[in-house]
């Protein structure tokens, strides 16, 4: 039987720019975010391309050192603040949370739209900084370089990040209230999909952490403009204070990037093994534990910044502790696979990618959290490889997996499975070829953030650059076939996989109000037997 | 009053099932927002603590030059405004439009008095060259407390007093900005209340603005001792 699309749904209920720019429908807002972050992803990717081109040879031949500094700064700023942080929550979270909990919308729909405008306003400032000459401080903006010596556009970038932070706060606030207040009858906390738990934990971090980076950036701006002296040792200030404040947000922020991705993986693993997630409660609580402990480990970024050794020891210990809940999740996903009827469709391939690469990224995090070893590895390519395994290998894999998995719900069409599998394979190969050599380079002592390097590092660098070009193909491919499928893909049924979860019980694409009738939930999460 | 029992269907947004759910959502949202505010101010409090312990004498000297009478007066004004705000919330719950408008207006007036006094304090700081920046001057050793047992402690480094004033202006300025926003919100509430938009069933905006207003007061309750009082006896 060929599935039929509903006559009216959220996509065709109204047309024209206005109907999108003034929408309060969480699904449309999710798509607005999708457009914005895809754009910024490719901007960030363009910088990465030039970086990898430069590093193909040991000499600094393509760009000057100054230009190179700007390239890695703008790459980091774009990717972290304008792509990774909003990627899963603002696109998939926005689209799915109300559907998953059986609500008509998020608690504050207009605030939701406002957050998208704030996001783009912030991006505008940052883009202005980029086109008018760039910034060169690194995405970490360490003082006093950023406040006193850099003569690039620190201010505009800072203002951009400050503004964008509020969109992140508003999204987090909206999700917290939505998850508390808008659940359908019978949808109690322990029937929530793990995706929702992960987003709840993420929202806590967004709400607690982001204001701190906001005030920090504000102080940085004042320092730069009127020389308050708070971070400038020449005026009695303390540059390490900046590092504390910065990492108090930015370590938890790495969990803003990875927790929602973990939520996606839980959904994928359940759907494609056709089993309930092993140890549901543990996985749910692990999200909360990560959010809480994630706030206590920022000092592992300051091992070499003159932080006291004793503080370092405590931060090192806590960093090991925070790895436990992450490991719990990995073990539970793996245990779920055991004796499951695993089907290897594209989203599941991405989920496998996530589990493997996140594990490598997490374990190498433990290397870095060992104080002695970190002295050797800090500021080398080992660190670069570590966080790319988590942020690119982990988060982007899960994001792509989720995008494929929910694409039928979002667009009402199936993507082409063959091409998609090929794409997943290319991404996996390209990713590892790009970043695995960087572990070796870092271990051998190649420092990060230089545009030239000794000859003996060339082979590994060429491998990395080659991998990057493969990875680029892997990212462009899905964009092409997903857009193609919006018009030519086969019509999707309301539950094509099939999977549990309320989002699959309404039509694809869903109506504006999500459900014809608000569902009443009488089953547990991932209860495959009860629902067929 | 008859209007108390009039249903207000237009007040219920389409995605909520009931006014109760909507009110609870609004209240929870405001609480979460206030938590973000605590973290936001928290960065400044941390900065204050760090530099207070680094430059204790300069901070005391800076404190001494603040006008404690105006500060105390403003503290009383704000506590009073918290009371009138609480009463406004109460009368919105029982649905008395007249008293709601009265107490909202009183709250706003007290807020404006606070801002006015703050303005006087700021002006005075400008005139005495205590506003940090190029014009800053600190050359009145008479204001520095005599400190014994600590060689060279009698001398106060003007640059660090300037840091105190940066922190003073950052914290009170941010607080004043919140007061201005609060007064604006109350002004809107007054207009809505006069138009009879609030009833015993629907008064969520008054309630959550009240939460915000109390929060801003509490921030000041911390700022006053930190900036004006601590170390004053030295
Ligand atoms: C789970 C997601 C994680 C993400 C997204 C992530 C991301 C990052 C990033 C972006 C940096 C580099 C910051 C910079 O200097 O520019 C970094 C460094 C670091 N990460 Fe992770 N990380 C994660 C997990 C972990 C874990 C679980 C640990 C240890 C328990 C860890 C330990 C470290 C340490 C110690 C550094 C500092 C290395 C150095 O600068 O010497 N990370 N991480
Ligand atoms: Cu960290």
PDB file of C-alpha atoms in Angstrom, chain A residues 24 104-109 162 166 169-170 172-173 176-177 180-183 185 206-209 211-212 214-215 218-219 222 226-232 234-239 241 244-245 248 295 513 518, chain B residues 13-17 20-44 46-48 50-51 54-55 132-134 159-160 162-163 165-167 170 174 204 208:
ATOM      1  CA  UNK A  24       5.076  30.445  16.105  1.00  0.00           C
ATOM      2  CA  UNK A 104       0.508  21.288  20.756  1.00  0.00           C
ATOM      3  CA  UNK A 105       3.572  23.497  20.982  1.00  0.00           C
ATOM      4  CA  UNK A 106       6.316  24.595  23.343  1.00  0.00           C
ATOM      5  CA  UNK A 107       5.236  26.556  26.396  1.00  0.00           C
ATOM      6  CA  UNK A 108       6.248  29.943  24.959  1.00  0.00           C
ATOM      7  CA  UNK A 109       5.914  29.875  21.181  1.00  0.00           C
ATOM      8  CA  UNK A 162      26.789  37.744  23.870  1.00  0.00           C
ATOM      9  CA  UNK A 166      20.407  34.750  24.932  1.00  0.00           C
ATOM     10  CA  UNK A 169      19.110  30.662  27.227  1.00  0.00           C
ATOM     11  CA  UNK A 170      15.613  31.209  25.876  1.00  0.00           C
ATOM     12  CA  UNK A 172      16.687  26.133  27.350  1.00  0.00           C
ATOM     13  CA  UNK A 173      14.110  27.990  29.401  1.00  0.00           C
ATOM     14  CA  UNK A 176      12.412  23.202  30.771  1.00  0.00           C
ATOM     15  CA  UNK A 177       8.974  24.721  31.139  1.00  0.00           C
ATOM     16  CA  UNK A 180       7.425  20.245  33.049  1.00  0.00           C
ATOM     17  CA  UNK A 181       4.090  21.655  32.036  1.00  0.00           C
ATOM     18  CA  UNK A 182       3.002  20.428  28.629  1.00  0.00           C
ATOM     19  CA  UNK A 183       3.136  16.631  28.815  1.00  0.00           C
ATOM     20  CA  UNK A 185      -2.092  12.892  30.027  1.00  0.00           C
ATOM     21  CA  UNK A 206      22.125  26.330  28.990  1.00  0.00           C
ATOM     22  CA  UNK A 207      20.203  28.149  31.655  1.00  0.00           C
ATOM     23  CA  UNK A 208      22.892  27.944  34.324  1.00  0.00           C
ATOM     24  CA  UNK A 209      26.014  28.308  32.219  1.00  0.00           C
ATOM     25  CA  UNK A 211      24.619  33.762  31.658  1.00  0.00           C
ATOM     26  CA  UNK A 212      28.147  33.341  32.967  1.00  0.00           C
ATOM     27  CA  UNK A 214      27.449  36.514  28.861  1.00  0.00           C
ATOM     28  CA  UNK A 215      28.766  38.489  31.803  1.00  0.00           C
ATOM     29  CA  UNK A 218      30.563  41.807  28.716  1.00  0.00           C
ATOM     30  CA  UNK A 219      33.480  42.356  31.094  1.00  0.00           C
ATOM     31  CA  UNK A 222      34.415  46.788  28.854  1.00  0.00           C
ATOM     32  CA  UNK A 226      37.525  51.425  28.701  1.00  0.00           C
ATOM     33  CA  UNK A 227      40.325  49.417  30.314  1.00  0.00           C
ATOM     34  CA  UNK A 228      38.637  48.398  33.558  1.00  0.00           C
ATOM     35  CA  UNK A 229      41.699  46.403  34.508  1.00  0.00           C
ATOM     36  CA  UNK A 230      39.817  43.355  35.670  1.00  0.00           C
ATOM     37  CA  UNK A 231      41.737  40.985  33.442  1.00  0.00           C
ATOM     38  CA  UNK A 232      44.836  43.063  32.790  1.00  0.00           C
ATOM     39  CA  UNK A 234      49.256  45.721  34.298  1.00  0.00           C
ATOM     40  CA  UNK A 235      46.256  47.273  36.063  1.00  0.00           C
ATOM     41  CA  UNK A 236      46.134  44.843  38.949  1.00  0.00           C
ATOM     42  CA  UNK A 237      43.750  42.471  37.201  1.00  0.00           C
ATOM     43  CA  UNK A 238      43.973  38.743  36.843  1.00  0.00           C
ATOM     44  CA  UNK A 239      43.987  37.070  33.418  1.00  0.00           C
ATOM     45  CA  UNK A 241      40.055  34.945  36.269  1.00  0.00           C
ATOM     46  CA  UNK A 244      38.018  30.412  35.077  1.00  0.00           C
ATOM     47  CA  UNK A 245      34.938  32.298  33.989  1.00  0.00           C
ATOM     48  CA  UNK A 248      33.004  27.609  33.808  1.00  0.00           C
ATOM     49  CA  UNK A 295      29.941  22.181  36.109  1.00  0.00           C
ATOM     50  CA  UNK A 513      -1.331  21.461  16.135  1.00  0.00           C
ATOM     51  CA  UNK A 518      -4.225  14.883  22.228  1.00  0.00           C
TER      52      UNK A 518
ATOM     53  CA  UNK B  13      -3.398  30.805  24.512  1.00  0.00           C
ATOM     54  CA  UNK B  14      -4.349  28.093  22.052  1.00  0.00           C
ATOM     55  CA  UNK B  15      -1.663  25.634  23.053  1.00  0.00           C
ATOM     56  CA  UNK B  16      -2.641  25.444  26.738  1.00  0.00           C
ATOM     57  CA  UNK B  17      -5.511  23.396  28.077  1.00  0.00           C
ATOM     58  CA  UNK B  20      -4.061  27.059  35.500  1.00  0.00           C
ATOM     59  CA  UNK B  21      -1.607  25.313  33.268  1.00  0.00           C
ATOM     60  CA  UNK B  22      -0.812  28.565  31.568  1.00  0.00           C
ATOM     61  CA  UNK B  23      -0.241  30.370  34.844  1.00  0.00           C
ATOM     62  CA  UNK B  24       2.002  27.660  36.206  1.00  0.00           C
ATOM     63  CA  UNK B  25       4.001  27.643  33.002  1.00  0.00           C
ATOM     64  CA  UNK B  26       4.452  31.405  33.175  1.00  0.00           C
ATOM     65  CA  UNK B  27       5.514  31.268  36.793  1.00  0.00           C
ATOM     66  CA  UNK B  28       7.967  28.440  36.231  1.00  0.00           C
ATOM     67  CA  UNK B  29       9.363  30.275  33.237  1.00  0.00           C
ATOM     68  CA  UNK B  30       9.972  33.348  35.362  1.00  0.00           C
ATOM     69  CA  UNK B  31      11.696  31.307  38.063  1.00  0.00           C
ATOM     70  CA  UNK B  32      13.991  29.759  35.505  1.00  0.00           C
ATOM     71  CA  UNK B  33      14.707  33.188  34.110  1.00  0.00           C
ATOM     72  CA  UNK B  34      15.576  34.455  37.579  1.00  0.00           C
ATOM     73  CA  UNK B  35      18.019  31.596  37.984  1.00  0.00           C
ATOM     74  CA  UNK B  36      19.771  32.750  34.834  1.00  0.00           C
ATOM     75  CA  UNK B  37      19.856  36.231  36.365  1.00  0.00           C
ATOM     76  CA  UNK B  38      21.526  34.878  39.484  1.00  0.00           C
ATOM     77  CA  UNK B  39      24.211  33.284  37.353  1.00  0.00           C
ATOM     78  CA  UNK B  40      24.562  36.494  35.368  1.00  0.00           C
ATOM     79  CA  UNK B  41      25.116  38.641  38.462  1.00  0.00           C
ATOM     80  CA  UNK B  42      27.163  35.779  39.888  1.00  0.00           C
ATOM     81  CA  UNK B  43      30.054  36.535  37.559  1.00  0.00           C
ATOM     82  CA  UNK B  44      30.218  40.053  38.963  1.00  0.00           C
ATOM     83  CA  UNK B  46      32.851  36.516  41.933  1.00  0.00           C
ATOM     84  CA  UNK B  47      34.901  39.373  40.512  1.00  0.00           C
ATOM     85  CA  UNK B  48      34.018  41.469  43.526  1.00  0.00           C
ATOM     86  CA  UNK B  50      38.369  38.178  44.173  1.00  0.00           C
ATOM     87  CA  UNK B  51      39.435  41.793  44.099  1.00  0.00           C
ATOM     88  CA  UNK B  54      43.255  41.211  46.718  1.00  0.00           C
ATOM     89  CA  UNK B  55      42.902  44.921  47.467  1.00  0.00           C
ATOM     90  CA  UNK B 132      36.503  55.516  36.617  1.00  0.00           C
ATOM     91  CA  UNK B 133      38.198  56.258  33.340  1.00  0.00           C
ATOM     92  CA  UNK B 134      40.414  58.989  32.036  1.00  0.00           C
ATOM     93  CA  UNK B 159      44.359  52.482  40.431  1.00  0.00           C
ATOM     94  CA  UNK B 160      42.870  49.833  42.643  1.00  0.00           C
ATOM     95  CA  UNK B 162      39.424  52.847  40.486  1.00  0.00           C
ATOM     96  CA  UNK B 163      38.841  49.113  40.127  1.00  0.00           C
ATOM     97  CA  UNK B 165      34.566  52.001  41.290  1.00  0.00           C
ATOM     98  CA  UNK B 166      34.448  49.977  38.110  1.00  0.00           C
ATOM     99  CA  UNK B 167      32.884  47.163  40.028  1.00  0.00           C
ATOM    100  CA  UNK B 170      29.085  47.740  36.862  1.00  0.00           C
ATOM    101  CA  UNK B 174      23.335  46.548  35.898  1.00  0.00           C
ATOM    102  CA  UNK B 204      -0.414  35.769  35.708  1.00  0.00           C
ATOM    103  CA  UNK B 208       5.437  36.993  37.434  1.00  0.00           C
TER     104      UNK B 208
END
